[in-house]
Amino acid sequence: MSLLRNLGSGLRSLFRKEQVNRELDEELGEYLEMAAAEKMKQGMNRQDALRAVRLEGGSLDGTKEIVRSGGWESVVDTLWRDLLFAVRMLRKSPGFMLVAMLALALGIGGNTAVFSVMNTVLLRYLPLPNPQQLVFLRLPNGPPDGVGTTGDDDKSFSYPVFEALRKEHAVFSDLMAYMPLAVDTVAVRIGEDPEEAEGDMVSGNFFSGLGVSFTRGRGFALEDETAHASVVVLSYSYWTIRFGRSPSAIGQTIYVKGVPFTVIGVTAQGFYGLEPASSTDFWIPLQNRPELNAWDEEPSQNTLYGSPKWWCIQLIGRFVPGVTQSQALEKLDPVFQSAALVGLGTPDPKAKKSILAFSSTQGIQGMRDDYQKPIQILLAMVGLVLAIACANVSTLLVARNATRAREFSVRIALGAGRSRLLRQMLTESFLLVAGGTALGWMFAISGSRALAAWSGVEIPFVLDSRVLLFTLAISISCAIVFGLAPLRSAVSVPVGVTLKTSNATCAPQ
Amino acid sequence: MPDKSCDVVQGTLDMLVLKTLALEPMHGYGISVRIEQMSRGVFHPNAGSLFLAIQRLQRDGLIDGEWKPTENNRRARYYVLTKKGRQRLSSETREWGRQAAAIARILEAS
């Protein structure tokens, strides 16, 4: 209540300065009059009375200044005036301003661009609701002995294991299976045009369990999986490339390895599949037709449903809220161990045991391990570049302040406090940094695009709020580092000497 | 009467202003005169601190101000105590009594 009142009164002083000043003038004037009238009653004449009052109580203007500086709004007011003054000073030396801002912009922009890569590859969760609940299932020491795999030893499971684990509803609210139709691309035909595209076969709960939203149409249901329905969901970018975002794509037929599928949905923009380093173009429910075998495997060798010893399914689960990884492992391990033996007969007691583990969905799967070190080194390097930029701007500021010694001396001689000067100059530095940051952010946008194109990663390196926060943090530390450094020399000018030795700036009489 | 009047004891001006206004609504000069009179000339608040205190009290919602004509047909801003101001005055008076008694006890100790 009183805070609101305080705020309101302060804002009134700021924005209706004229009126507030007039009222203060009138009130204080009245005070003066009354005091003088009192003195005149005692026999003084008017002039002497007014003078006596001023002598006793200080000048009217002094009093006004005291009252004005009492509220919080006076701080805002001086800050605003400092800012206007700083803009004027910087505009006086556009060359200096341009060079300083460009140097800072390059440093800040480089850092932001590299951090955006780090953010995408190492830190960002999949763009799905509650991504902390999602975990990839892993086998750190590979599948049991005697089974066939697809090469991805640490993340492939057999169909019996999937069936057993997906029933564990105390742990997983949903367990989703997915696998590619081929290591690379498969043949797809839309109308008359044959082409190659990347497609995954997924369980019926894939989209609902992940929480993927849809631009058009719908995702799969569990019946689509059990019936091996001939329906397909397209990714947003594939829909854009092949159908020009036409709404009539829904209901069209596309042929995957010659088998017709009906388009029923398009995922929302920003979802690139679970391994976004190479985005997935389309998804179909799990199929049992020999020509649509997982991984493009020869059906006479292995099939998804017919070969319990073929470990070819990748799994991602969504934990029931509140379940921790260790609790989950405790519950799942016995189930996993018995399901792992399906098709293997009696296990050799000496054979190695497979261990179940989880891996978070942060960053980009597969890229995190390979690129963690290089990205950190790169970030350290651009950090150094920024430090050099700061040092340069700092030197520029020192040089500039040396030429302003006369200005500072005059202001100190006229009664400006040194802290007031410091504040003024900090405002100038912050203004420089603000300009540099804005410019740097624009650099970063094109820089991160260039990095994405150069690295061949198909998803854009997003500049999200985390990146913005990082940029602001480094900018503010920049402003403090090089803003404070040159100040000492500036405010400790020997006023008298400077004034005497520098040229007079007014024309001789 | 002491030969010199001085500014009020630090930190007590707010309380004194509240007390003055508890008696009757008054303008700035009136408050100043009242404090001087009631202290029998010991305290003479200067205009700067007085109006600063008034501004502070007003922002805390302890007093309200209103422009009114004075007896000699001019205009002055009269201040009145709010309900909150009245409560604050009684709590501060209590607290001050406690502290003053404590200080007196310390100074009288032998």
mmCIF file of N, CA and C in Angstrom, chain A residues 409-478:
data_model
loop_
_atom_site.group_PDB
_atom_site.id
_atom_site.type_symbol
_atom_site.label_atom_id
_atom_site.label_comp_id
_atom_site.label_asym_id
_atom_site.label_seq_id
_atom_site.Cartn_x
_atom_site.Cartn_y
_atom_site.Cartn_z
ATOM 1 N N SER A 409 38.190 18.681 -15.272
ATOM 2 C CA SER A 409 38.678 19.675 -14.323
ATOM 3 C C SER A 409 37.653 20.771 -14.117
ATOM 4 N N VAL A 410 37.081 21.234 -15.222
ATOM 5 C CA VAL A 410 36.085 22.292 -15.116
ATOM 6 C C VAL A 410 34.911 21.813 -14.269
ATOM 7 N N ARG A 411 34.498 20.593 -14.521
ATOM 8 C CA ARG A 411 33.327 20.114 -13.791
ATOM 9 C C ARG A 411 33.619 19.942 -12.310
ATOM 10 N N ILE A 412 34.832 19.454 -11.989
ATOM 11 C CA ILE A 412 35.187 19.316 -10.574
ATOM 12 C C ILE A 412 35.285 20.692 -9.932
ATOM 13 N N ALA A 413 35.895 21.641 -10.675
ATOM 14 C CA ALA A 413 36.047 22.991 -10.142
ATOM 15 C C ALA A 413 34.696 23.633 -9.887
ATOM 16 N N LEU A 414 33.687 23.280 -10.723
ATOM 17 C CA LEU A 414 32.359 23.854 -10.544
ATOM 18 C C LEU A 414 31.581 23.168 -9.434
ATOM 19 N N GLY A 415 32.173 22.107 -8.869
ATOM 20 C CA GLY A 415 31.520 21.516 -7.711
ATOM 21 C C GLY A 415 30.958 20.117 -7.911
ATOM 22 N N ALA A 416 31.248 19.485 -9.050
ATOM 23 C CA ALA A 416 30.778 18.122 -9.244
ATOM 24 C C ALA A 416 31.582 17.182 -8.344
ATOM 25 N N GLY A 417 30.891 16.286 -7.677
ATOM 26 C CA GLY A 417 31.590 15.317 -6.840
ATOM 27 C C GLY A 417 32.285 14.294 -7.722
ATOM 28 N N ARG A 418 33.351 13.668 -7.181
ATOM 29 C CA ARG A 418 34.034 12.664 -7.994
ATOM 30 C C ARG A 418 33.153 11.455 -8.242
ATOM 31 N N SER A 419 32.308 11.130 -7.256
ATOM 32 C CA SER A 419 31.425 9.976 -7.444
ATOM 33 C C SER A 419 30.418 10.279 -8.555
ATOM 34 N N ARG A 420 30.036 11.548 -8.652
ATOM 35 C CA ARG A 420 29.103 11.949 -9.694
ATOM 36 C C ARG A 420 29.769 11.771 -11.072
ATOM 37 N N LEU A 421 31.056 12.139 -11.170
ATOM 38 C CA LEU A 421 31.797 11.969 -12.424
ATOM 39 C C LEU A 421 31.931 10.487 -12.767
ATOM 40 N N LEU A 422 32.253 9.692 -11.739
ATOM 41 C CA LEU A 422 32.389 8.252 -11.962
ATOM 42 C C LEU A 422 31.097 7.689 -12.539
ATOM 43 N N ARG A 423 29.980 8.129 -11.959
ATOM 44 C CA ARG A 423 28.699 7.609 -12.409
ATOM 45 C C ARG A 423 28.454 7.991 -13.861
ATOM 46 N N GLN A 424 28.784 9.240 -14.167
ATOM 47 C CA GLN A 424 28.613 9.710 -15.534
ATOM 48 C C GLN A 424 29.408 8.842 -16.514
ATOM 49 N N MET A 425 30.657 8.507 -16.124
ATOM 50 C CA MET A 425 31.492 7.767 -17.063
ATOM 51 C C MET A 425 31.091 6.308 -17.151
ATOM 52 N N LEU A 426 30.621 5.755 -16.039
ATOM 53 C CA LEU A 426 30.103 4.387 -16.095
ATOM 54 C C LEU A 426 28.899 4.331 -17.030
ATOM 55 N N THR A 427 28.080 5.373 -16.994
ATOM 56 C CA THR A 427 26.932 5.412 -17.900
ATOM 57 C C THR A 427 27.405 5.372 -19.343
ATOM 58 N N GLU A 428 28.471 6.120 -19.633
ATOM 59 C CA GLU A 428 28.992 6.107 -21.002
ATOM 60 C C GLU A 428 29.463 4.709 -21.397
ATOM 61 N N SER A 429 30.184 4.019 -20.477
ATOM 62 C CA SER A 429 30.650 2.673 -20.806
ATOM 63 C C SER A 429 29.478 1.732 -21.041
ATOM 64 N N PHE A 430 28.467 1.841 -20.178
ATOM 65 C CA PHE A 430 27.327 0.941 -20.339
ATOM 66 C C PHE A 430 26.624 1.200 -21.664
ATOM 67 N N LEU A 431 26.582 2.449 -22.052
ATOM 68 C CA LEU A 431 25.960 2.782 -23.328
ATOM 69 C C LEU A 431 26.733 2.141 -24.478
ATOM 70 N N LEU A 432 28.062 2.228 -24.401
ATOM 71 C CA LEU A 432 28.909 1.606 -25.424
ATOM 72 C C LEU A 432 28.639 0.108 -25.485
ATOM 73 N N VAL A 433 28.624 -0.523 -24.294
ATOM 74 C CA VAL A 433 28.418 -1.967 -24.256
ATOM 75 C C VAL A 433 27.041 -2.328 -24.782
ATOM 76 N N ALA A 434 26.041 -1.513 -24.443
ATOM 77 C CA ALA A 434 24.689 -1.812 -24.924
ATOM 78 C C ALA A 434 24.670 -1.805 -26.446
ATOM 79 N N GLY A 435 25.318 -0.794 -27.044
ATOM 80 C CA GLY A 435 25.388 -0.745 -28.503
ATOM 81 C C GLY A 435 26.126 -1.948 -29.055
ATOM 82 N N GLY A 436 27.276 -2.274 -28.409
ATOM 83 C CA GLY A 436 28.068 -3.420 -28.853
ATOM 84 C C GLY A 436 27.283 -4.716 -28.759
ATOM 85 N N THR A 437 26.499 -4.848 -27.690
ATOM 86 C CA THR A 437 25.734 -6.076 -27.497
ATOM 87 C C THR A 437 24.665 -6.222 -28.572
ATOM 88 N N ALA A 438 23.971 -5.126 -28.842
ATOM 89 C CA ALA A 438 22.921 -5.191 -29.863
ATOM 90 C C ALA A 438 23.514 -5.593 -31.211
ATOM 91 N N LEU A 439 24.640 -4.970 -31.542
ATOM 92 C CA LEU A 439 25.308 -5.289 -32.806
ATOM 93 C C LEU A 439 25.813 -6.734 -32.785
ATOM 94 N N GLY A 440 26.378 -7.131 -31.630
ATOM 95 C CA GLY A 440 26.914 -8.481 -31.483
ATOM 96 C C GLY A 440 25.841 -9.537 -31.637
ATOM 97 N N TRP A 441 24.657 -9.230 -31.143
ATOM 98 C CA TRP A 441 23.546 -10.181 -31.262
ATOM 99 C C TRP A 441 23.208 -10.399 -32.736
ATOM 100 N N MET A 442 23.273 -9.336 -33.513
ATOM 101 C CA MET A 442 23.014 -9.492 -34.945
ATOM 102 C C MET A 442 24.118 -10.320 -35.609
ATOM 103 N N PHE A 443 25.364 -10.062 -35.190
ATOM 104 C CA PHE A 443 26.466 -10.891 -35.683
ATOM 105 C C PHE A 443 26.209 -12.354 -35.352
ATOM 106 N N ALA A 444 25.768 -12.583 -34.109
ATOM 107 C CA ALA A 444 25.590 -13.948 -33.636
ATOM 108 C C ALA A 444 24.536 -14.688 -34.441
ATOM 109 N N ILE A 445 23.490 -13.965 -34.852
ATOM 110 C CA ILE A 445 22.429 -14.616 -35.625
ATOM 111 C C ILE A 445 23.002 -15.165 -36.928
ATOM 112 N N SER A 446 23.745 -14.318 -37.643
ATOM 113 C CA SER A 446 24.306 -14.819 -38.902
ATOM 114 C C SER A 446 25.448 -15.789 -38.623
ATOM 115 N N GLY A 447 26.194 -15.542 -37.531
ATOM 116 C CA GLY A 447 27.302 -16.434 -37.186
ATOM 117 C C GLY A 447 26.838 -17.845 -36.882
ATOM 118 N N SER A 448 25.758 -17.975 -36.138
ATOM 119 C CA SER A 448 25.312 -19.322 -35.790
ATOM 120 C C SER A 448 24.732 -20.025 -37.005
ATOM 121 N N ARG A 449 24.144 -19.231 -37.918
ATOM 122 C CA ARG A 449 23.667 -19.833 -39.170
ATOM 123 C C ARG A 449 24.854 -20.385 -39.964
ATOM 124 N N ALA A 450 25.909 -19.589 -40.025
ATOM 125 C CA ALA A 450 27.095 -20.018 -40.767
ATOM 126 C C ALA A 450 27.694 -21.269 -40.128
ATOM 127 N N LEU A 451 27.745 -21.296 -38.797
ATOM 128 C CA LEU A 451 28.291 -22.464 -38.104
ATOM 129 C C LEU A 451 27.461 -23.701 -38.394
ATOM 130 N N ALA A 452 26.148 -23.543 -38.414
ATOM 131 C CA ALA A 452 25.274 -24.684 -38.672
ATOM 132 C C ALA A 452 25.500 -25.210 -40.083
ATOM 133 N N ALA A 453 25.610 -24.279 -41.033
ATOM 134 C CA ALA A 453 25.819 -24.696 -42.419
ATOM 135 C C ALA A 453 27.163 -25.401 -42.557
ATOM 136 N N TRP A 454 28.166 -24.858 -41.882
ATOM 137 C CA TRP A 454 29.515 -25.392 -41.990
ATOM 138 C C TRP A 454 29.617 -26.772 -41.340
ATOM 139 N N SER A 455 28.921 -26.965 -40.197
ATOM 140 C CA SER A 455 29.047 -28.235 -39.483
ATOM 141 C C SER A 455 28.136 -29.305 -40.063
ATOM 142 N N GLY A 456 27.196 -28.915 -40.910
ATOM 143 C CA GLY A 456 26.328 -29.896 -41.524
ATOM 144 C C GLY A 456 25.237 -30.414 -40.607
ATOM 145 N N VAL A 457 25.062 -29.799 -39.454
ATOM 146 C CA VAL A 457 23.965 -30.194 -38.577
ATOM 147 C C VAL A 457 22.679 -29.631 -39.162
ATOM 148 N N GLU A 458 21.648 -30.476 -39.234
ATOM 149 C CA GLU A 458 20.463 -30.045 -39.976
ATOM 150 C C GLU A 458 19.522 -29.174 -39.161
ATOM 151 N N ILE A 459 19.677 -29.198 -37.835
ATOM 152 C CA ILE A 459 18.788 -28.319 -37.079
ATOM 153 C C ILE A 459 19.483 -26.993 -36.837
ATOM 154 N N PRO A 460 18.706 -25.920 -36.789
ATOM 155 C CA PRO A 460 19.323 -24.610 -36.548
ATOM 156 C C PRO A 460 19.826 -24.504 -35.112
ATOM 157 N N PHE A 461 20.908 -23.757 -34.931
ATOM 158 C CA PHE A 461 21.375 -23.468 -33.582
ATOM 159 C C PHE A 461 20.536 -22.322 -33.036
ATOM 160 N N VAL A 462 19.615 -22.652 -32.172
ATOM 161 C CA VAL A 462 18.658 -21.635 -31.736
ATOM 162 C C VAL A 462 19.288 -20.664 -30.758
ATOM 163 N N LEU A 463 18.920 -19.398 -30.913
ATOM 164 C CA LEU A 463 19.328 -18.374 -29.957
ATOM 165 C C LEU A 463 18.164 -18.192 -28.990
ATOM 166 N N ASP A 464 18.142 -19.000 -27.940
ATOM 167 C CA ASP A 464 16.991 -18.932 -27.032
ATOM 168 C C ASP A 464 17.314 -18.067 -25.819
ATOM 169 N N SER A 465 16.430 -18.125 -24.836
ATOM 170 C CA SER A 465 16.579 -17.225 -23.683
ATOM 171 C C SER A 465 17.856 -17.536 -22.913
ATOM 172 N N ARG A 466 18.270 -18.809 -22.936
ATOM 173 C CA ARG A 466 19.491 -19.153 -22.222
ATOM 174 C C ARG A 466 20.701 -18.460 -22.869
ATOM 175 N N VAL A 467 20.716 -18.447 -24.212
ATOM 176 C CA VAL A 467 21.811 -17.785 -24.917
ATOM 177 C C VAL A 467 21.784 -16.283 -24.637
ATOM 178 N N LEU A 468 20.559 -15.727 -24.638
ATOM 179 C CA LEU A 468 20.418 -14.293 -24.382
ATOM 180 C C LEU A 468 20.969 -13.955 -22.999
ATOM 181 N N LEU A 469 20.643 -14.784 -22.031
ATOM 182 C CA LEU A 469 21.114 -14.582 -20.664
ATOM 183 C C LEU A 469 22.635 -14.606 -20.619
ATOM 184 N N PHE A 470 23.206 -15.585 -21.341
ATOM 185 C CA PHE A 470 24.665 -15.698 -21.395
ATOM 186 C C PHE A 470 25.266 -14.414 -21.967
ATOM 187 N N THR A 471 24.680 -13.937 -23.068
ATOM 188 C CA THR A 471 25.203 -12.730 -23.705
ATOM 189 C C THR A 471 25.140 -11.538 -22.770
ATOM 190 N N LEU A 472 23.989 -11.393 -22.102
ATOM 191 C CA LEU A 472 23.849 -10.263 -21.189
ATOM 192 C C LEU A 472 24.881 -10.363 -20.078
ATOM 193 N N ALA A 473 25.110 -11.590 -19.589
ATOM 194 C CA ALA A 473 26.069 -11.754 -18.497
ATOM 195 C C ALA A 473 27.461 -11.320 -18.949
ATOM 196 N N ILE A 474 27.900 -11.770 -20.138
ATOM 197 C CA ILE A 474 29.251 -11.377 -20.551
ATOM 198 C C ILE A 474 29.315 -9.888 -20.869
ATOM 199 N N SER A 475 28.226 -9.314 -21.381
ATOM 200 C CA SER A 475 28.258 -7.885 -21.687
ATOM 201 C C SER A 475 28.422 -7.075 -20.415
ATOM 202 N N ILE A 476 27.667 -7.453 -19.399
ATOM 203 C CA ILE A 476 27.725 -6.675 -18.163
ATOM 204 C C ILE A 476 29.114 -6.799 -17.539
ATOM 205 N N SER A 477 29.683 -8.015 -17.604
ATOM 206 C CA SER A 477 31.025 -8.122 -17.030
ATOM 207 C C SER A 477 32.014 -7.297 -17.855
ATOM 208 N N CYS A 478 31.816 -7.249 -19.184
ATOM 209 C CA CYS A 478 32.654 -6.383 -20.030
ATOM 210 C C CYS A 478 32.570 -4.946 -19.554
#
